């Protein structure tokens, strides 16, 4: 692979591969049909007790995922972001970073 010409699509696998193979290959071409959204998962280790608690709650977790847009476990704030004041909107957006929204279950505006 080193020094070779390489092309890859930007699907889920491509997004992960491109940053790594770019370090080794010659010319790299990225093909994109539809833009996709990628965010760092911020995964961390889960101790045994926490894992047991999560597994014990699988029925509730799966129920919430089945009932939410995008199959997220957290509940959404159904207001449009434009329905709240700029100050409240800014606070909500900043809280996402502080709380690592993908793990925290913080509400997300449905915009």
mmCIF file of N, CA and C in Angstrom:
data_model
loop_
_atom_site.group_PDB
_atom_site.id
_atom_site.type_symbol
_atom_site.label_atom_id
_atom_site.label_comp_id
_atom_site.label_asym_id
_atom_site.label_seq_id
_atom_site.Cartn_x
_atom_site.Cartn_y
_atom_site.Cartn_z
ATOM 1 N N UNK A 1 0.818 -1.186 0.000
ATOM 2 C CA UNK A 1 0.000 0.000 0.000
ATOM 3 C C UNK A 1 0.872 1.265 0.000
ATOM 4 N N UNK A 2 2.025 1.181 0.596
ATOM 5 C CA UNK A 2 2.886 2.356 0.741
ATOM 6 C C UNK A 2 3.242 2.946 -0.621
ATOM 7 N N UNK A 3 2.968 4.238 -0.774
ATOM 8 C CA UNK A 3 3.297 4.942 -1.997
ATOM 9 C C UNK A 3 2.327 4.726 -3.146
ATOM 10 N N UNK A 4 1.365 3.814 -2.996
ATOM 11 C CA UNK A 4 0.448 3.517 -4.092
ATOM 12 C C UNK A 4 -0.674 4.553 -4.181
ATOM 13 N N UNK A 5 -1.278 4.614 -5.347
ATOM 14 C CA UNK A 5 -2.425 5.489 -5.563
ATOM 15 C C UNK A 5 -3.640 4.807 -4.943
ATOM 16 N N UNK A 6 -4.480 5.562 -4.259
ATOM 17 C CA UNK A 6 -5.556 4.955 -3.494
ATOM 18 C C UNK A 6 -6.824 5.779 -3.634
ATOM 19 N N UNK A 7 -7.958 5.113 -3.735
ATOM 20 C CA UNK A 7 -9.257 5.780 -3.752
ATOM 21 C C UNK A 7 -10.183 5.088 -2.777
ATOM 22 N N UNK A 8 -11.016 5.848 -2.089
ATOM 23 C CA UNK A 8 -11.922 5.268 -1.103
ATOM 24 C C UNK A 8 -13.162 6.145 -0.994
ATOM 25 N N UNK A 9 -14.285 5.523 -0.714
ATOM 26 C CA UNK A 9 -15.525 6.258 -0.472
ATOM 27 C C UNK A 9 -15.577 6.740 0.964
ATOM 28 N N UNK A 10 -16.454 7.697 1.225
ATOM 29 C CA UNK A 10 -16.524 8.266 2.576
ATOM 30 C C UNK A 10 -17.699 7.722 3.373
ATOM 31 N N UNK A 11 -18.008 6.452 3.219
ATOM 32 C CA UNK A 11 -18.999 5.830 4.092
ATOM 33 C C UNK A 11 -18.392 5.661 5.476
ATOM 34 N N UNK A 12 -19.058 4.910 6.330
ATOM 35 C CA UNK A 12 -18.601 4.746 7.713
ATOM 36 C C UNK A 12 -17.171 4.215 7.787
ATOM 37 N N UNK A 13 -16.848 3.238 6.964
ATOM 38 C CA UNK A 13 -15.496 2.680 6.987
ATOM 39 C C UNK A 13 -14.496 3.657 6.399
ATOM 40 N N UNK A 14 -14.851 4.287 5.296
ATOM 41 C CA UNK A 14 -13.953 5.233 4.654
ATOM 42 C C UNK A 14 -13.547 6.371 5.560
ATOM 43 N N UNK A 15 -14.490 6.866 6.331
ATOM 44 C CA UNK A 15 -14.198 7.965 7.254
ATOM 45 C C UNK A 15 -13.104 7.556 8.232
ATOM 46 N N UNK A 16 -13.131 6.310 8.656
ATOM 47 C CA UNK A 16 -12.124 5.833 9.598
ATOM 48 C C UNK A 16 -10.795 5.530 8.897
ATOM 49 N N UNK A 17 -10.872 4.990 7.707
ATOM 50 C CA UNK A 17 -9.660 4.578 6.990
ATOM 51 C C UNK A 17 -8.851 5.738 6.434
ATOM 52 N N UNK A 18 -9.527 6.710 5.856
ATOM 53 C CA UNK A 18 -8.838 7.765 5.113
ATOM 54 C C UNK A 18 -7.762 8.456 5.937
ATOM 55 N N UNK A 19 -8.066 8.801 7.168
ATOM 56 C CA UNK A 19 -7.080 9.524 7.981
ATOM 57 C C UNK A 19 -5.844 8.675 8.267
ATOM 58 N N UNK A 20 -6.009 7.372 8.330
ATOM 59 C CA UNK A 20 -4.869 6.494 8.608
ATOM 60 C C UNK A 20 -4.084 6.158 7.346
ATOM 61 N N UNK A 21 -4.781 5.783 6.280
ATOM 62 C CA UNK A 21 -4.038 5.375 5.081
ATOM 63 C C UNK A 21 -3.380 6.560 4.385
ATOM 64 N N UNK A 22 -3.898 7.762 4.612
ATOM 65 C CA UNK A 22 -3.290 8.953 4.001
ATOM 66 C C UNK A 22 -1.842 9.118 4.438
ATOM 67 N N UNK A 23 -1.496 8.572 5.588
ATOM 68 C CA UNK A 23 -0.125 8.675 6.105
ATOM 69 C C UNK A 23 0.849 7.808 5.310
ATOM 70 N N UNK A 24 0.329 6.808 4.595
ATOM 71 C CA UNK A 24 1.191 5.826 3.943
ATOM 72 C C UNK A 24 1.118 5.812 2.430
ATOM 73 N N UNK A 25 -0.018 6.158 1.864
ATOM 74 C CA UNK A 25 -0.185 6.005 0.418
ATOM 75 C C UNK A 25 0.321 7.224 -0.332
ATOM 76 N N UNK A 26 0.414 7.068 -1.651
ATOM 77 C CA UNK A 26 0.749 8.202 -2.517
ATOM 78 C C UNK A 26 -0.496 9.066 -2.667
ATOM 79 N N UNK A 27 -0.904 9.351 -3.899
ATOM 80 C CA UNK A 27 -2.119 10.148 -4.078
ATOM 81 C C UNK A 27 -3.328 9.425 -3.474
ATOM 82 N N UNK A 28 -4.174 10.188 -2.801
ATOM 83 C CA UNK A 28 -5.377 9.621 -2.178
ATOM 84 C C UNK A 28 -6.586 10.372 -2.707
ATOM 85 N N UNK A 29 -7.534 9.636 -3.257
ATOM 86 C CA UNK A 29 -8.757 10.228 -3.787
ATOM 87 C C UNK A 29 -9.924 9.771 -2.922
ATOM 88 N N UNK A 30 -10.723 10.725 -2.499
ATOM 89 C CA UNK A 30 -11.875 10.421 -1.659
ATOM 90 C C UNK A 30 -13.137 10.664 -2.471
ATOM 91 N N UNK A 31 -14.002 9.670 -2.539
ATOM 92 C CA UNK A 31 -15.247 9.762 -3.295
ATOM 93 C C UNK A 31 -16.415 9.905 -2.326
ATOM 94 N N UNK A 32 -17.236 10.915 -2.563
ATOM 95 C CA UNK A 32 -18.354 11.158 -1.653
ATOM 96 C C UNK A 32 -19.630 11.339 -2.457
ATOM 97 N N UNK A 33 -20.597 10.453 -2.244
ATOM 98 C CA UNK A 33 -21.894 10.577 -2.903
ATOM 99 C C UNK A 33 -22.788 11.504 -2.105
ATOM 100 N N UNK A 34 -22.885 11.239 -0.821
ATOM 101 C CA UNK A 34 -23.760 12.006 0.056
ATOM 102 C C UNK A 34 -22.975 12.374 1.302
ATOM 103 N N UNK A 35 -23.070 13.623 1.704
ATOM 104 C CA UNK A 35 -22.369 14.043 2.926
ATOM 105 C C UNK A 35 -22.896 13.251 4.117
ATOM 106 N N UNK A 36 -22.003 12.866 5.008
ATOM 107 C CA UNK A 36 -22.437 12.165 6.210
ATOM 108 C C UNK A 36 -21.943 12.899 7.441
ATOM 109 N N UNK A 37 -22.542 12.598 8.570
ATOM 110 C CA UNK A 37 -22.215 13.244 9.833
ATOM 111 C C UNK A 37 -21.375 12.289 10.662
ATOM 112 N N UNK A 38 -20.250 12.751 11.129
ATOM 113 C CA UNK A 38 -19.387 11.936 11.980
ATOM 114 C C UNK A 38 -19.000 12.744 13.206
ATOM 115 N N UNK A 39 -19.027 12.117 14.338
ATOM 116 C CA UNK A 39 -18.617 12.768 15.580
ATOM 117 C C UNK A 39 -17.778 11.775 16.372
ATOM 118 N N UNK A 40 -16.808 12.258 17.124
ATOM 119 C CA UNK A 40 -16.019 11.326 17.938
ATOM 120 C C UNK A 40 -16.912 10.663 18.975
ATOM 121 N N UNK A 41 -16.821 9.355 19.140
ATOM 122 C CA UNK A 41 -17.708 8.670 20.072
ATOM 123 C C UNK A 41 -17.387 8.913 21.540
ATOM 124 N N UNK A 42 -16.166 9.346 21.837
ATOM 125 C CA UNK A 42 -15.745 9.591 23.221
ATOM 126 C C UNK A 42 -16.001 8.366 24.107
ATOM 127 N N UNK A 43 -15.717 7.210 23.569
ATOM 128 C CA UNK A 43 -15.892 5.981 24.339
ATOM 129 C C UNK A 43 -14.924 5.941 25.512
ATOM 130 N N UNK A 44 -15.323 5.276 26.561
ATOM 131 C CA UNK A 44 -14.454 5.101 27.718
ATOM 132 C C UNK A 44 -14.687 3.701 28.278
ATOM 133 N N UNK A 45 -13.815 3.288 29.159
ATOM 134 C CA UNK A 45 -13.971 1.980 29.784
ATOM 135 C C UNK A 45 -15.189 1.985 30.701
ATOM 136 N N UNK A 46 -15.861 0.855 30.765
ATOM 137 C CA UNK A 46 -17.025 0.702 31.642
ATOM 138 C C UNK A 46 -16.689 -0.392 32.648
ATOM 139 N N UNK A 47 -16.813 -0.063 33.918
ATOM 140 C CA UNK A 47 -16.513 -1.077 34.930
ATOM 141 C C UNK A 47 -17.626 -2.128 34.954
ATOM 142 N N UNK A 48 -17.350 -3.255 35.594
ATOM 143 C CA UNK A 48 -18.285 -4.387 35.603
ATOM 144 C C UNK A 48 -19.648 -4.020 36.182
ATOM 145 N N UNK A 49 -19.668 -3.244 37.253
ATOM 146 C CA UNK A 49 -20.936 -2.878 37.890
ATOM 147 C C UNK A 49 -21.786 -2.009 36.965
ATOM 148 N N UNK A 50 -21.154 -1.041 36.324
ATOM 149 C CA UNK A 50 -21.885 -0.182 35.387
ATOM 150 C C UNK A 50 -22.416 -1.004 34.221
ATOM 151 N N UNK A 51 -21.613 -1.930 33.731
ATOM 152 C CA UNK A 51 -22.045 -2.798 32.628
ATOM 153 C C UNK A 51 -23.270 -3.618 33.041
ATOM 154 N N UNK A 52 -23.277 -4.133 34.256
ATOM 155 C CA UNK A 52 -24.433 -4.896 34.748
ATOM 156 C C UNK A 52 -25.676 -4.017 34.802
ATOM 157 N N UNK A 53 -25.515 -2.777 35.262
ATOM 158 C CA UNK A 53 -26.653 -1.853 35.340
ATOM 159 C C UNK A 53 -27.199 -1.537 33.950
ATOM 160 N N UNK A 54 -26.302 -1.314 33.015
ATOM 161 C CA UNK A 54 -26.738 -1.029 31.643
ATOM 162 C C UNK A 54 -27.506 -2.217 31.080
ATOM 163 N N UNK A 55 -26.949 -3.411 31.230
ATOM 164 C CA UNK A 55 -27.607 -4.607 30.695
ATOM 165 C C UNK A 55 -28.944 -4.868 31.367
ATOM 166 N N UNK A 56 -29.035 -4.565 32.652
ATOM 167 C CA UNK A 56 -30.310 -4.742 33.359
ATOM 168 C C UNK A 56 -31.374 -3.794 32.811
ATOM 169 N N UNK A 57 -30.944 -2.680 32.241
ATOM 170 C CA UNK A 57 -31.875 -1.690 31.692
ATOM 171 C C UNK A 57 -32.070 -1.813 30.180
ATOM 172 N N UNK A 58 -31.581 -2.875 29.568
ATOM 173 C CA UNK A 58 -31.727 -3.029 28.121
ATOM 174 C C UNK A 58 -33.171 -2.860 27.641
ATOM 175 N N UNK A 59 -34.159 -3.487 28.282
ATOM 176 C CA UNK A 59 -35.531 -3.314 27.768
ATOM 177 C C UNK A 59 -35.945 -1.837 27.688
ATOM 178 N N UNK A 60 -35.634 -1.061 28.709
ATOM 179 C CA UNK A 60 -35.984 0.360 28.716
ATOM 180 C C UNK A 60 -35.154 1.132 27.681
ATOM 181 N N UNK A 61 -33.886 0.817 27.587
ATOM 182 C CA UNK A 61 -33.014 1.478 26.609
ATOM 183 C C UNK A 61 -33.524 1.220 25.195
ATOM 184 N N UNK A 62 -33.831 -0.040 24.883
ATOM 185 C CA UNK A 62 -34.299 -0.381 23.540
ATOM 186 C C UNK A 62 -35.662 0.243 23.254
ATOM 187 N N UNK A 63 -36.532 0.320 24.257
ATOM 188 C CA UNK A 63 -37.840 0.954 24.079
ATOM 189 C C UNK A 63 -37.657 2.425 23.711
ATOM 190 N N UNK A 64 -36.801 3.127 24.467
ATOM 191 C CA UNK A 64 -36.557 4.546 24.180
ATOM 192 C C UNK A 64 -35.988 4.732 22.772
ATOM 193 N N UNK A 65 -35.068 3.867 22.393
ATOM 194 C CA UNK A 65 -34.472 3.975 21.060
ATOM 195 C C UNK A 65 -35.511 3.754 19.962
ATOM 196 N N UNK A 66 -36.434 2.833 20.187
ATOM 197 C CA UNK A 66 -37.476 2.565 19.192
ATOM 198 C C UNK A 66 -38.445 3.735 19.054
ATOM 199 N N UNK A 67 -38.579 4.533 20.101
ATOM 200 C CA UNK A 67 -39.564 5.614 20.104
ATOM 201 C C UNK A 67 -38.974 6.977 19.767
ATOM 202 N N UNK A 68 -37.673 7.064 19.575
ATOM 203 C CA UNK A 68 -37.063 8.376 19.351
ATOM 204 C C UNK A 68 -36.564 8.522 17.917
ATOM 205 N N UNK A 69 -36.571 9.760 17.415
ATOM 206 C CA UNK A 69 -35.993 9.992 16.089
ATOM 207 C C UNK A 69 -34.506 9.637 16.112
ATOM 208 N N UNK A 70 -34.060 8.887 15.147
ATOM 209 C CA UNK A 70 -32.647 8.540 15.070
ATOM 210 C C UNK A 70 -32.229 7.439 16.019
ATOM 211 N N UNK A 71 -33.172 6.850 16.755
ATOM 212 C CA UNK A 71 -32.899 5.755 17.695
ATOM 213 C C UNK A 71 -31.909 6.129 18.781
ATOM 214 N N UNK A 72 -32.047 7.344 19.325
ATOM 215 C CA UNK A 72 -31.209 7.770 20.438
ATOM 216 C C UNK A 72 -31.896 7.442 21.750
ATOM 217 N N UNK A 73 -31.110 7.157 22.766
ATOM 218 C CA UNK A 73 -31.670 6.792 24.059
ATOM 219 C C UNK A 73 -32.153 8.016 24.833
ATOM 220 N N UNK A 74 -31.605 9.180 24.550
ATOM 221 C CA UNK A 74 -32.013 10.366 25.291
ATOM 222 C C UNK A 74 -33.239 11.018 24.653
ATOM 223 N N UNK A 75 -33.924 11.821 25.442
ATOM 224 C CA UNK A 75 -35.108 12.513 24.952
ATOM 225 C C UNK A 75 -34.700 13.830 24.301
ATOM 226 N N UNK A 76 -35.460 14.241 23.318
ATOM 227 C CA UNK A 76 -35.181 15.462 22.586
ATOM 228 C C UNK A 76 -36.036 16.608 23.097
ATOM 229 N N UNK A 77 -35.507 17.788 22.999
ATOM 230 C CA UNK A 77 -36.266 19.009 23.216
ATOM 231 C C UNK A 77 -36.956 19.276 21.882
ATOM 232 N N UNK A 78 -38.270 19.166 21.834
ATOM 233 C CA UNK A 78 -38.992 19.221 20.563
ATOM 234 C C UNK A 78 -39.143 20.631 20.000
ATOM 235 N N UNK A 79 -38.667 21.612 20.726
ATOM 236 C CA UNK A 79 -38.725 22.976 20.203
ATOM 237 C C UNK A 79 -37.675 23.155 19.109
ATOM 238 N N UNK A 80 -37.963 24.043 18.197
ATOM 239 C CA UNK A 80 -36.947 24.456 17.236
ATOM 240 C C UNK A 80 -35.927 25.302 17.981
ATOM 241 N N UNK A 81 -34.700 25.252 17.549
ATOM 242 C CA UNK A 81 -33.669 26.082 18.175
ATOM 243 C C UNK A 81 -34.032 27.561 18.082
ATOM 244 N N UNK A 82 -34.799 27.929 17.056
ATOM 245 C CA UNK A 82 -35.153 29.332 16.868
ATOM 246 C C UNK A 82 -36.325 29.769 17.750
ATOM 247 N N UNK A 83 -36.937 28.843 18.480
ATOM 248 C CA UNK A 83 -38.046 29.188 19.375
ATOM 249 C C UNK A 83 -37.568 29.716 20.722
ATOM 250 N N UNK A 84 -36.298 29.607 20.997
ATOM 251 C CA UNK A 84 -35.771 30.052 22.289
ATOM 252 C C UNK A 84 -34.871 31.264 22.077
ATOM 253 N N UNK A 85 -34.565 31.929 23.167
ATOM 254 C CA UNK A 85 -33.720 33.121 23.081
ATOM 255 C C UNK A 85 -32.304 32.734 22.653
ATOM 256 N N UNK A 86 -31.577 33.672 22.065
ATOM 257 C CA UNK A 86 -30.180 33.380 21.702
ATOM 258 C C UNK A 86 -29.354 32.930 22.907
ATOM 259 N N UNK A 87 -29.648 33.489 24.084
ATOM 260 C CA UNK A 87 -28.908 33.104 25.293
ATOM 261 C C UNK A 87 -29.184 31.647 25.666
ATOM 262 N N UNK A 88 -30.464 31.248 25.622
ATOM 263 C CA UNK A 88 -30.803 29.859 25.962
ATOM 264 C C UNK A 88 -30.221 28.899 24.930
ATOM 265 N N UNK A 89 -30.268 29.296 23.682
ATOM 266 C CA UNK A 89 -29.714 28.467 22.616
ATOM 267 C C UNK A 89 -28.211 28.276 22.818
ATOM 268 N N UNK A 90 -27.502 29.351 23.109
ATOM 269 C CA UNK A 90 -26.061 29.265 23.339
ATOM 270 C C UNK A 90 -25.755 28.372 24.538
ATOM 271 N N UNK A 91 -26.516 28.528 25.612
ATOM 272 C CA UNK A 91 -26.310 27.690 26.803
ATOM 273 C C UNK A 91 -26.528 26.216 26.462
ATOM 274 N N UNK A 92 -27.571 25.925 25.697
ATOM 275 C CA UNK A 92 -27.853 24.541 25.300
ATOM 276 C C UNK A 92 -26.697 23.985 24.469
ATOM 277 N N UNK A 93 -26.231 24.734 23.492
ATOM 278 C CA UNK A 93 -25.130 24.265 22.651
ATOM 279 C C UNK A 93 -23.857 24.057 23.466
ATOM 280 N N UNK A 94 -23.555 24.987 24.350
ATOM 281 C CA UNK A 94 -22.348 24.854 25.168
ATOM 282 C C UNK A 94 -22.450 23.669 26.121
ATOM 283 N N UNK A 95 -23.668 23.376 26.587
ATOM 284 C CA UNK A 95 -23.835 22.240 27.498
ATOM 285 C C UNK A 95 -23.525 20.922 26.795
ATOM 286 N N UNK A 96 -23.728 20.872 25.472
ATOM 287 C CA UNK A 96 -23.428 19.646 24.738
ATOM 288 C C UNK A 96 -21.960 19.282 24.880
ATOM 289 N N UNK A 97 -21.099 20.269 24.750
ATOM 290 C CA UNK A 97 -19.668 20.017 24.889
ATOM 291 C C UNK A 97 -19.292 19.647 26.309
ATOM 292 N N UNK A 98 -19.857 20.360 27.283
ATOM 293 C CA UNK A 98 -19.534 20.073 28.689
ATOM 294 C C UNK A 98 -20.006 18.686 29.094
ATOM 295 N N UNK A 99 -21.165 18.292 28.612
ATOM 296 C CA UNK A 99 -21.772 17.028 29.040
ATOM 297 C C UNK A 99 -21.503 15.874 28.093
ATOM 298 N N UNK A 100 -20.737 16.121 27.048
ATOM 299 C CA UNK A 100 -20.530 15.085 26.031
ATOM 300 C C UNK A 100 -21.882 14.509 25.639
ATOM 301 N N UNK A 101 -22.672 15.315 24.960
ATOM 302 C CA UNK A 101 -24.083 15.033 24.709
ATOM 303 C C UNK A 101 -24.374 13.621 24.215
ATOM 304 N N UNK A 102 -23.510 13.028 23.444
ATOM 305 C CA UNK A 102 -23.808 11.699 22.928
ATOM 306 C C UNK A 102 -23.829 10.647 24.026
ATOM 307 N N UNK A 103 -23.164 10.932 25.149
ATOM 308 C CA UNK A 103 -23.162 9.986 26.259
ATOM 309 C C UNK A 103 -24.096 10.418 27.385
ATOM 310 N N UNK A 104 -24.408 11.720 27.435
ATOM 311 C CA UNK A 104 -25.052 12.244 28.632
ATOM 312 C C UNK A 104 -26.560 12.129 28.649
ATOM 313 N N UNK A 105 -27.182 12.084 27.476
ATOM 314 C CA UNK A 105 -28.632 12.107 27.445
ATOM 315 C C UNK A 105 -29.198 13.506 27.539
ATOM 316 N N UNK A 106 -28.381 14.538 27.312
ATOM 317 C CA UNK A 106 -28.878 15.906 27.319
ATOM 318 C C UNK A 106 -29.851 16.098 26.172
ATOM 319 N N UNK A 107 -30.856 16.953 26.369
ATOM 320 C CA UNK A 107 -31.802 17.183 25.275
ATOM 321 C C UNK A 107 -31.138 17.880 24.104
ATOM 322 N N UNK A 108 -31.604 17.581 22.926
ATOM 323 C CA UNK A 108 -31.108 18.204 21.709
ATOM 324 C C UNK A 108 -32.302 18.844 21.018
ATOM 325 N N UNK A 109 -32.136 20.073 20.554
ATOM 326 C CA UNK A 109 -33.210 20.711 19.803
ATOM 327 C C UNK A 109 -33.514 19.897 18.558
ATOM 328 N N UNK A 110 -34.785 19.819 18.200
ATOM 329 C CA UNK A 110 -35.205 19.077 17.011
ATOM 330 C C UNK A 110 -35.192 19.983 15.787
ATOM 331 N N UNK A 111 -34.057 20.546 15.471
ATOM 332 C CA UNK A 111 -33.968 21.459 14.329
ATOM 333 C C UNK A 111 -33.248 20.789 13.188
#
